[in-house]
Amino acid sequence: MARNIVPKEQDYSQWYLDVIRASELADYAPVRGCMVIRPTGYALWEAIQRAFDEAFKESGHVNAYFPLLIPSSFLEKEAEHVEGFAPECAVVTHAGGDDLEEPLVIRPTSETVIGHMYSKWVQSWRDLPILINQWCNVMRWEKRPRLFLRTSEFLWQEGHTAHATREEAMEETLRMLEIYRRIMEEHLALPVIAGEKSEGERFPGADNTYTCETMMSDGKALQAGTSHFLGQNFAKAFDISFQSQEGRQEFAWTTSWGVSTRLIGAIIMTHSDNDGLVLPPRVAPVKAVIVPISTDDAVLQERLLPRAKELADRLNAHLGPRSVAVDTQFHLRPADRFFHHLQKGVPLRLELGEKELAALSVRSVRRDTADKRDLSWEGLEGAVASILETMQADLLAKAREFRLARTRSVETFEEFKERLDREGGFLEAYFAGGKAEEKAIKEATMATVRCFPLDDDSRGTCFFTGKKDAKRAIFARAY
Amino acid sequence: MARNIVPKEQDYSQWYLDVIRASELADYAPVRGCMVIRPTGYALWEAIQRAFDEAFKESGHVNAYFPLLIPSSFLEKEAEHVEGFAPECAVVTHAGGDDLEEPLVIRPTSETVIGHMYSKWVQSWRDLPILINQWCNVMRWEKRPRLFLRTSEFLWQEGHTAHATREEAMEETLRMLEIYRRIMEEHLALPVIAGEKSEGERFPGADNTYTCETMMSDGKALQAGTSHFLGQNFAKAFDISFQSQEGRQEFAWTTSWGVSTRLIGAIIMTHSDNDGLVLPPRVAPVKAVIVPISTDDAVLQERLLPRAKELADRLNAHLGPRSVAVDTQFHLRPADRFFHHLQKGVPLRLELGEKELAALSVRSVRRDTADKRDLSWEGLEGAVASILETMQADLLAKAREFRLARTRSVETFEEFKERLDREGGFLEAYFAGGKAEEKAIKEATMATVRCFPLDDDSRGTCFFTGKKDAKRAIFARAY
């Protein structure tokens, strides 16, 4: 067990922060609530971005960039939106040496300014759909900051689309939810439940919000990404209207959807252990590290190091540039060198000592299981790729099993409270309450409706109101 | 000639804005001085980013992310720096519903906050060098905004490195300048002069500033990127100190270097013509467009379109995903469809009509020269790639010839003024003046020292002060 990391069983919050510090993913910025994403963390974010960005582009979306600063009057055009975001805004009141006539808010999200631009760009049905995404920073002032999970500034992508019909916009909302689900599972190894949010958990200004919910290793839920059907709310507020094919003037239907650097928090809390960070190979910036080891400096420098570099070059040609590193921290003991990469979450360690040199092999050690194998130099590319694929699949399966083992069906509020206090996790229950009931449950238990899963069309009696024909919901305490 | 674009000979400024509007690269944001980078412009920025980012990573740099907001006291720690940037800052004075104790500025550049973090991360010589870059938005309040060239918010990369010795930091400064020069020439087809800035044109807080200067098609200069040797100025202001291998406590030596969305302005003003945008193929988001044409709708839909898609798939497999598009604007006349892609700067148009279908060929038309060729479907990948390569080289060669033809050596101030007024362009002159002389020249002529070219070690008599042994400088009016 790592001496610089508190065990998660002892103090989960501290464990989380210790893992981040030990892996050098992030650091605190001098401005309270803001973070610095260090190179290891940022490379992870780049890998996450690549996976989502490629899926967005494949499905016909294009990227653009909208301004950071939004006139405060824009926020006020959509009543629910301003109510939701105004309390969290950071406000610029002077610039270039002068007081501004109108205060500008740093974007907490960009529906308003993008709505304003779309109203200029959309005239005819031929201008639709608009399928735009942007990768950027946003700011929501945070009173209780937590690295990656809740920071005043964070990085994200926000997709904003406009369509001619309700059906098309709803299709898009669900298409993006499914893309989120797929990338989260296939690349981030996060098993997620795709579902609809309850009334009390909707995005301010949305008609419906859909979400991918995932369970952390303390049994709490984390909202990993959301997709919003905005109806005509923003189109009416910003006059996104068009002449239809039939010659009528109509309002467009819009959607928005986003995932953020919060996903890094989800990866940490899903896969990591008491030794430090564990990363799914597909998004790990360094997928394997070759560690040459010898007490004889001449052997190390003249025989092992050149061979290690050669093997790394071969592996990089196969796995992608800079996927495989060579460790040259020869001033440290081997155990410390191993530990360094282990804490940073490198999926595979490849040890190369004199014994391996003689056998024309390397000894591979998996980060998640410590499973060891001797791999021949011949065909090393395929062997390494195959271990990484297996590890990727294993991490997803393990997280899915963990969630299933901590998910219970409950039928009464007594049972609900008892289960939640005894073992946490996810509770499945038929629920037909509204905002008031959601609030009452939250106040009594700190648990919220995470979602109504889309793949569950069963109906039953509401555990809280006793109403019939209620949909099944997932409840949990959440980040 | 395009009716929606004023000829550059008539009004260069208006031509520039017309090209941007017609190609849909950018639009004005509702906040004065800020811009929206539209999908075509952003895809161009992504291609530019990819080229630079790969070169940074190949040379050992890693990306990270530092916060948007900087305590205003940080700026004040380096005297020249605050003098240079404070007048341009946008300031956040309240956030989350409260007045802030200390105002926060939106980063105009990040030397200060990064210096603060490096002082935490650097203890020993083993922690050096730090070779970090970040891609982000910055804000410098602009009184005379101009799309891409001067906007209050712009996107850029800023590299920040820290080293144990002066020599290493100077090497890094020049290494990055050379990477800039190479990428600008090889990918953006911008012929640049790499040189050192004069005293009056240095970055606030730098000991030396190096620059890549390039000539626009009106003969004015544009600073396309800069690399700064910061000496120990920021290391002392932020206490970036370390224990050397010999056990002494020393200050680090730092550098910073940046290129921005301004490069898009440079590309427009170097290559475009009176019909609209012209893009170098390597950074063009869409490299070729296949345009099926027929007056017979059945032929169009059943015979030409499937074939066009097939050819596009083949070309995309060779040139990269989404490099080649198929035009389906069948409601427009062929001439309007051609014009659409021409104004957007697509390097190659591939026309596919009934004649071409019969001949198993396409007719290719180059954007820059209107050069037409019939290309067989067989081996189309190689033929298209080869035309694109030729066009890339031609654009660079043409821009270089243009600059050479508008560069003159002058020996007296009279000649300087006369040449500048008569034909603009670049003036080469030996110059040994300081800040005062630079200011006098600028006030008299609006021209500034662009740089002292690094590849020119000749010496002569200063045209302005008469001093001997002066270095050769390039002067020009600049953006």
CSV table of N, CA and C in Angstrom, one decimal, chain B residues 95-204:
chain,number,residue,atom,x,y,z
B,95,ALA,N,-18.3,37.6,-8.3
B,95,ALA,CA,-18.5,36.2,-8.8
B,95,ALA,C,-19.3,35.5,-7.8
B,96,GLY,N,-20.2,34.6,-8.2
B,96,GLY,CA,-21.0,33.8,-7.3
B,96,GLY,C,-21.8,34.7,-6.4
B,97,GLY,N,-22.2,35.9,-6.9
B,97,GLY,CA,-23.1,36.7,-6.1
B,97,GLY,C,-22.3,37.6,-5.1
B,98,ASP,N,-21.0,37.5,-5.0
B,98,ASP,CA,-20.3,38.3,-4.0
B,98,ASP,C,-19.2,39.2,-4.7
B,99,ASP,N,-18.9,40.3,-4.1
B,99,ASP,CA,-17.8,41.1,-4.6
B,99,ASP,C,-16.5,40.3,-4.2
B,100,LEU,N,-15.5,40.3,-5.1
B,100,LEU,CA,-14.3,39.6,-4.8
B,100,LEU,C,-13.4,40.5,-4.0
B,101,GLU,N,-12.6,39.9,-3.1
B,101,GLU,CA,-11.7,40.6,-2.3
B,101,GLU,C,-10.6,41.3,-3.2
B,102,GLU,N,-10.1,40.4,-4.1
B,102,GLU,CA,-9.1,40.9,-5.1
B,102,GLU,C,-9.6,40.8,-6.5
B,103,PRO,N,-9.5,41.8,-7.3
B,103,PRO,CA,-10.0,41.7,-8.7
B,103,PRO,C,-9.2,40.6,-9.4
B,104,LEU,N,-9.8,39.9,-10.3
B,104,LEU,CA,-9.1,38.9,-11.1
B,104,LEU,C,-9.1,39.4,-12.6
B,105,VAL,N,-8.0,39.2,-13.2
B,105,VAL,CA,-8.0,39.6,-14.6
B,105,VAL,C,-8.1,38.3,-15.5
B,106,ILE,N,-8.7,38.4,-16.6
B,106,ILE,CA,-8.8,37.4,-17.6
B,106,ILE,C,-7.4,37.3,-18.2
B,107,ARG,N,-6.8,36.2,-18.3
B,107,ARG,CA,-5.4,36.1,-18.7
B,107,ARG,C,-5.2,36.8,-20.1
B,108,PRO,N,-4.2,37.8,-20.1
B,108,PRO,CA,-3.8,38.4,-21.4
B,108,PRO,C,-2.7,37.5,-22.0
B,109,THR,N,-2.0,36.7,-21.1
B,109,THR,CA,-0.9,35.8,-21.4
B,109,THR,C,-0.7,35.3,-20.0
B,110,SER,N,0.1,34.1,-19.9
B,110,SER,CA,0.1,33.4,-18.6
B,110,SER,C,1.4,33.3,-17.9
B,111,GLU,N,2.4,34.1,-18.3
B,111,GLU,CA,3.7,34.0,-17.6
B,111,GLU,C,3.6,34.1,-16.1
B,112,THR,N,2.7,34.9,-15.6
B,112,THR,CA,2.6,35.1,-14.2
B,112,THR,C,2.0,33.9,-13.4
B,113,VAL,N,0.9,33.4,-13.9
B,113,VAL,CA,0.3,32.3,-13.1
B,113,VAL,C,1.1,31.0,-13.3
B,114,ILE,N,1.7,30.9,-14.5
B,114,ILE,CA,2.5,29.7,-14.7
B,114,ILE,C,3.8,29.8,-13.9
B,115,GLY,N,4.4,31.0,-13.8
B,115,GLY,CA,5.6,31.2,-13.0
B,115,GLY,C,5.3,30.8,-11.5
B,116,HIS,N,4.1,31.2,-11.0
B,116,HIS,CA,3.6,30.9,-9.7
B,116,HIS,C,3.6,29.3,-9.5
B,117,MET,N,3.1,28.6,-10.5
B,117,MET,CA,3.0,27.2,-10.4
B,117,MET,C,4.4,26.5,-10.5
B,118,TYR,N,5.2,27.0,-11.4
B,118,TYR,CA,6.5,26.5,-11.5
B,118,TYR,C,7.3,26.6,-10.3
B,119,SER,N,7.1,27.7,-9.5
B,119,SER,CA,7.8,27.9,-8.3
B,119,SER,C,7.5,26.8,-7.3
B,120,LYS,N,6.2,26.2,-7.4
B,120,LYS,CA,5.8,25.1,-6.5
B,120,LYS,C,6.4,23.8,-7.0
B,121,TRP,N,6.5,23.7,-8.3
B,121,TRP,CA,6.9,22.4,-8.9
B,121,TRP,C,8.4,22.2,-8.9
B,122,VAL,N,9.2,23.3,-9.0
B,122,VAL,CA,10.6,23.1,-9.2
B,122,VAL,C,11.4,23.3,-7.8
B,123,GLN,N,12.1,22.2,-7.5
B,123,GLN,CA,12.9,22.3,-6.3
B,123,GLN,C,14.3,22.0,-6.6
B,124,SER,N,14.5,21.0,-7.5
B,124,SER,CA,15.9,20.5,-7.7
B,124,SER,C,16.2,20.6,-9.3
B,125,TRP,N,17.5,20.5,-9.6
B,125,TRP,CA,17.8,20.5,-11.0
B,125,TRP,C,17.2,19.3,-11.8
B,126,ARG,N,16.8,18.3,-11.0
B,126,ARG,CA,16.1,17.1,-11.6
B,126,ARG,C,14.7,17.5,-12.1
B,127,ASP,N,14.1,18.5,-11.6
B,127,ASP,CA,12.8,18.9,-12.0
B,127,ASP,C,12.8,19.7,-13.3
B,128,LEU,N,14.0,20.1,-13.8
B,128,LEU,CA,14.2,20.9,-15.0
B,128,LEU,C,14.7,20.0,-16.1
B,129,PRO,N,14.5,20.4,-17.4
B,129,PRO,CA,13.7,21.5,-17.8
B,129,PRO,C,12.2,21.1,-17.7
B,130,ILE,N,11.3,22.1,-17.6
B,130,ILE,CA,9.9,22.0,-17.7
B,130,ILE,C,9.6,22.5,-19.1
B,131,LEU,N,8.9,21.7,-19.9
B,131,LEU,CA,8.6,22.0,-21.3
B,131,LEU,C,7.1,21.9,-21.5
B,132,ILE,N,6.4,22.9,-21.1
B,132,ILE,CA,4.9,22.9,-21.2
B,132,ILE,C,4.3,23.9,-22.2
B,133,ASN,N,3.3,23.5,-22.9
B,133,ASN,CA,2.6,24.3,-23.8
B,133,ASN,C,1.1,24.3,-23.3
B,134,GLN,N,0.3,25.4,-23.6
B,134,GLN,CA,-1.1,25.2,-23.5
B,134,GLN,C,-1.8,25.9,-24.7
B,135,TRP,N,-2.9,25.3,-25.1
B,135,TRP,CA,-3.8,25.9,-26.1
B,135,TRP,C,-5.0,26.4,-25.3
B,136,CYS,N,-5.3,27.7,-25.5
B,136,CYS,CA,-6.4,28.3,-24.8
B,136,CYS,C,-6.8,29.6,-25.4
B,137,ASN,N,-7.8,30.3,-24.7
B,137,ASN,CA,-8.2,31.6,-25.1
B,137,ASN,C,-7.6,32.6,-24.2
B,138,VAL,N,-7.3,33.8,-24.8
B,138,VAL,CA,-6.8,34.9,-24.0
B,138,VAL,C,-7.5,36.2,-24.3
B,139,MET,N,-7.4,37.2,-23.5
B,139,MET,CA,-8.2,38.4,-23.7
B,139,MET,C,-7.3,39.6,-23.6
B,140,ARG,N,-7.3,40.5,-24.6
B,140,ARG,CA,-6.6,41.8,-24.5
B,140,ARG,C,-7.6,42.8,-25.2
B,141,TRP,N,-8.1,43.6,-24.3
B,141,TRP,CA,-9.2,44.5,-24.8
B,141,TRP,C,-8.7,45.4,-25.9
B,142,GLU,N,-9.4,45.4,-27.0
B,142,GLU,CA,-9.0,45.9,-28.3
B,142,GLU,C,-9.9,47.1,-28.7
B,143,LYS,N,-9.2,48.3,-28.9
B,143,LYS,CA,-10.0,49.4,-29.2
B,143,LYS,C,-10.3,49.5,-30.7
B,144,ARG,N,-9.4,48.9,-31.5
B,144,ARG,CA,-9.7,48.9,-33.0
B,144,ARG,C,-9.7,47.5,-33.5
B,145,PRO,N,-10.7,46.7,-33.2
B,145,PRO,CA,-10.7,45.3,-33.5
B,145,PRO,C,-10.8,45.0,-35.0
B,146,ARG,N,-10.3,43.9,-35.4
B,146,ARG,CA,-10.3,43.4,-36.8
B,146,ARG,C,-10.2,41.9,-36.8
B,147,LEU,N,-11.2,41.3,-37.4
B,147,LEU,CA,-11.3,39.8,-37.3
B,147,LEU,C,-10.0,39.1,-37.5
B,148,PHE,N,-9.7,38.2,-36.7
B,148,PHE,CA,-8.5,37.4,-36.7
B,148,PHE,C,-7.2,38.2,-36.3
B,149,LEU,N,-7.1,39.4,-36.8
B,149,LEU,CA,-5.8,40.1,-36.6
B,149,LEU,C,-5.7,40.8,-35.2
B,150,ARG,N,-6.8,41.4,-34.8
B,150,ARG,CA,-6.9,42.0,-33.5
B,150,ARG,C,-8.3,41.9,-32.9
B,151,THR,N,-8.5,40.9,-32.1
B,151,THR,CA,-9.8,40.7,-31.4
B,151,THR,C,-9.5,40.7,-29.9
B,152,SER,N,-10.5,41.1,-29.2
B,152,SER,CA,-10.3,41.2,-27.7
B,152,SER,C,-10.1,39.8,-27.2
B,153,GLU,N,-10.8,38.8,-27.6
B,153,GLU,CA,-10.5,37.5,-27.3
B,153,GLU,C,-9.9,36.8,-28.5
B,154,PHE,N,-8.9,36.0,-28.3
B,154,PHE,CA,-8.4,35.2,-29.4
B,154,PHE,C,-7.9,33.9,-28.8
B,155,LEU,N,-7.7,32.9,-29.7
B,155,LEU,CA,-7.2,31.6,-29.4
B,155,LEU,C,-5.8,31.5,-29.7
B,156,TRP,N,-5.0,30.8,-28.9
B,156,TRP,CA,-3.6,30.7,-29.2
B,156,TRP,C,-3.0,29.5,-28.5
B,157,GLN,N,-1.7,29.3,-28.7
B,157,GLN,CA,-0.9,28.4,-27.8
B,157,GLN,C,0.1,29.3,-27.2
B,158,GLU,N,0.4,29.0,-25.9
B,158,GLU,CA,1.6,29.6,-25.3
B,158,GLU,C,2.4,28.6,-24.6
B,159,GLY,N,3.7,28.5,-25.1
B,159,GLY,CA,4.6,27.6,-24.5
B,159,GLY,C,5.4,28.3,-23.4
B,160,HIS,N,5.6,27.6,-22.3
B,160,HIS,CA,6.4,28.2,-21.2
B,160,HIS,C,7.3,27.2,-20.7
B,161,THR,N,8.6,27.5,-20.8
B,161,THR,CA,9.6,26.5,-20.4
B,161,THR,C,10.6,27.1,-19.3
B,162,ALA,N,11.1,26.2,-18.5
B,162,ALA,CA,12.0,26.7,-17.5
B,162,ALA,C,13.3,25.8,-17.5
B,163,HIS,N,14.4,26.4,-17.4
B,163,HIS,CA,15.7,25.6,-17.6
B,163,HIS,C,16.7,26.0,-16.5
B,164,ALA,N,17.7,25.1,-16.4
B,164,ALA,CA,18.7,25.3,-15.4
B,164,ALA,C,19.8,26.3,-15.8
B,165,THR,N,20.0,26.5,-17.1
B,165,THR,CA,21.0,27.4,-17.5
B,165,THR,C,20.5,28.4,-18.6
B,166,ARG,N,21.2,29.5,-18.7
B,166,ARG,CA,21.0,30.5,-19.7
B,166,ARG,C,21.1,29.9,-21.1
B,167,GLU,N,22.1,29.1,-21.3
B,167,GLU,CA,22.4,28.6,-22.6
B,167,GLU,C,21.2,27.7,-23.1
B,168,GLU,N,20.7,26.9,-22.2
B,168,GLU,CA,19.6,26.0,-22.5
B,168,GLU,C,18.4,26.8,-22.9
B,169,ALA,N,18.1,27.8,-22.1
B,169,ALA,CA,16.9,28.6,-22.3
B,169,ALA,C,17.0,29.3,-23.7
B,170,MET,N,18.2,29.8,-24.0
B,170,MET,CA,18.4,30.5,-25.3
B,170,MET,C,18.2,29.5,-26.4
B,171,GLU,N,18.8,28.3,-26.2
B,171,GLU,CA,18.6,27.3,-27.3
B,171,GLU,C,17.1,27.0,-27.5
B,172,GLU,N,16.4,26.9,-26.4
B,172,GLU,CA,15.0,26.6,-26.5
B,172,GLU,C,14.2,27.7,-27.3
B,173,THR,N,14.6,28.9,-26.9
B,173,THR,CA,13.9,30.1,-27.6
B,173,THR,C,14.1,30.0,-29.1
B,174,LEU,N,15.3,29.7,-29.5
B,174,LEU,CA,15.6,29.7,-30.9
B,174,LEU,C,15.1,28.4,-31.6
B,175,ARG,N,15.0,27.3,-30.8
B,175,ARG,CA,14.5,26.0,-31.3
B,175,ARG,C,13.0,26.2,-31.7
B,176,MET,N,12.3,26.9,-30.8
B,176,MET,CA,10.9,27.1,-31.1
B,176,MET,C,10.6,28.1,-32.2
B,177,LEU,N,11.5,29.1,-32.3
B,177,LEU,CA,11.4,30.0,-33.5
B,177,LEU,C,11.6,29.2,-34.8
B,178,GLU,N,12.5,28.3,-34.8
B,178,GLU,CA,12.8,27.5,-36.0
B,178,GLU,C,11.6,26.6,-36.3
B,179,ILE,N,11.0,26.0,-35.2
B,179,ILE,CA,9.8,25.2,-35.4
B,179,ILE,C,8.7,26.0,-36.0
B,180,TYR,N,8.5,27.2,-35.5
B,180,TYR,CA,7.5,28.1,-36.1
B,180,TYR,C,7.8,28.4,-37.5
B,181,ARG,N,9.0,28.7,-37.8
B,181,ARG,CA,9.4,29.1,-39.2
B,181,ARG,C,9.0,27.9,-40.2
B,182,ARG,N,9.4,26.7,-39.7
B,182,ARG,CA,9.2,25.5,-40.5
B,182,ARG,C,7.8,25.2,-40.8
B,183,ILE,N,7.0,25.2,-39.7
B,183,ILE,CA,5.5,24.9,-39.8
B,183,ILE,C,4.8,25.9,-40.7
B,184,MET,N,5.2,27.2,-40.4
B,184,MET,CA,4.5,28.3,-41.2
B,184,MET,C,4.8,28.1,-42.7
B,185,GLU,N,6.1,27.7,-43.0
B,185,GLU,CA,6.4,27.6,-44.4
B,185,GLU,C,5.9,26.3,-45.0
B,186,GLU,N,6.1,25.2,-44.3
B,186,GLU,CA,5.7,23.9,-44.9
B,186,GLU,C,4.2,23.6,-44.9
B,187,HIS,N,3.5,24.1,-43.9
B,187,HIS,CA,2.1,23.8,-43.8
B,187,HIS,C,1.2,25.0,-44.2
B,188,LEU,N,1.6,26.2,-43.7
B,188,LEU,CA,0.7,27.4,-44.0
B,188,LEU,C,1.1,28.1,-45.3
B,189,ALA,N,2.3,27.6,-45.9
B,189,ALA,CA,2.8,28.3,-47.1
B,189,ALA,C,3.1,29.8,-46.9
B,190,LEU,N,3.5,30.1,-45.7
B,190,LEU,CA,3.8,31.5,-45.4
B,190,LEU,C,5.4,31.6,-45.4
B,191,PRO,N,6.0,32.3,-46.3
B,191,PRO,CA,7.4,32.5,-46.3
B,191,PRO,C,7.7,33.5,-45.2
B,192,VAL,N,8.5,33.2,-44.2
B,192,VAL,CA,8.7,34.1,-43.1
B,192,VAL,C,10.1,34.5,-42.9
B,193,ILE,N,10.4,35.6,-42.4
B,193,ILE,CA,11.8,36.0,-42.0
B,193,ILE,C,11.9,35.8,-40.5
B,194,ALA,N,12.8,35.0,-40.1
B,194,ALA,CA,13.0,34.8,-38.7
B,194,ALA,C,14.1,35.7,-38.2
B,195,GLY,N,13.8,36.5,-37.2
B,195,GLY,CA,14.7,37.5,-36.7
B,195,GLY,C,14.5,37.9,-35.3
B,196,GLU,N,15.4,38.8,-34.8
B,196,GLU,CA,15.3,39.3,-33.5
B,196,GLU,C,14.6,40.7,-33.5
B,197,LYS,N,13.7,40.9,-32.5
B,197,LYS,CA,13.0,42.1,-32.4
B,197,LYS,C,13.9,43.2,-31.9
B,198,SER,N,13.6,44.4,-32.2
B,198,SER,CA,14.4,45.6,-31.7
B,198,SER,C,13.9,45.8,-30.2
B,199,GLU,N,14.7,46.6,-29.5
B,199,GLU,CA,14.4,47.0,-28.1
B,199,GLU,C,12.9,47.5,-27.9
B,200,GLY,N,12.5,48.3,-28.9
B,200,GLY,CA,11.2,48.9,-28.7
B,200,GLY,C,10.0,47.9,-29.0
B,201,GLU,N,10.3,46.8,-29.6
B,201,GLU,CA,9.2,45.9,-30.0
B,201,GLU,C,9.3,44.6,-29.2
B,202,ARG,N,10.0,44.6,-28.1
B,202,ARG,CA,10.1,43.4,-27.2
B,202,ARG,C,8.9,43.1,-26.4
B,203,PHE,N,8.7,41.9,-26.1
B,203,PHE,CA,7.6,41.5,-25.2
B,203,PHE,C,7.9,42.0,-23.8
B,204,PRO,N,6.8,42.6,-23.2
B,204,PRO,CA,7.0,43.2,-21.8
B,204,PRO,C,7.5,42.2,-20.8
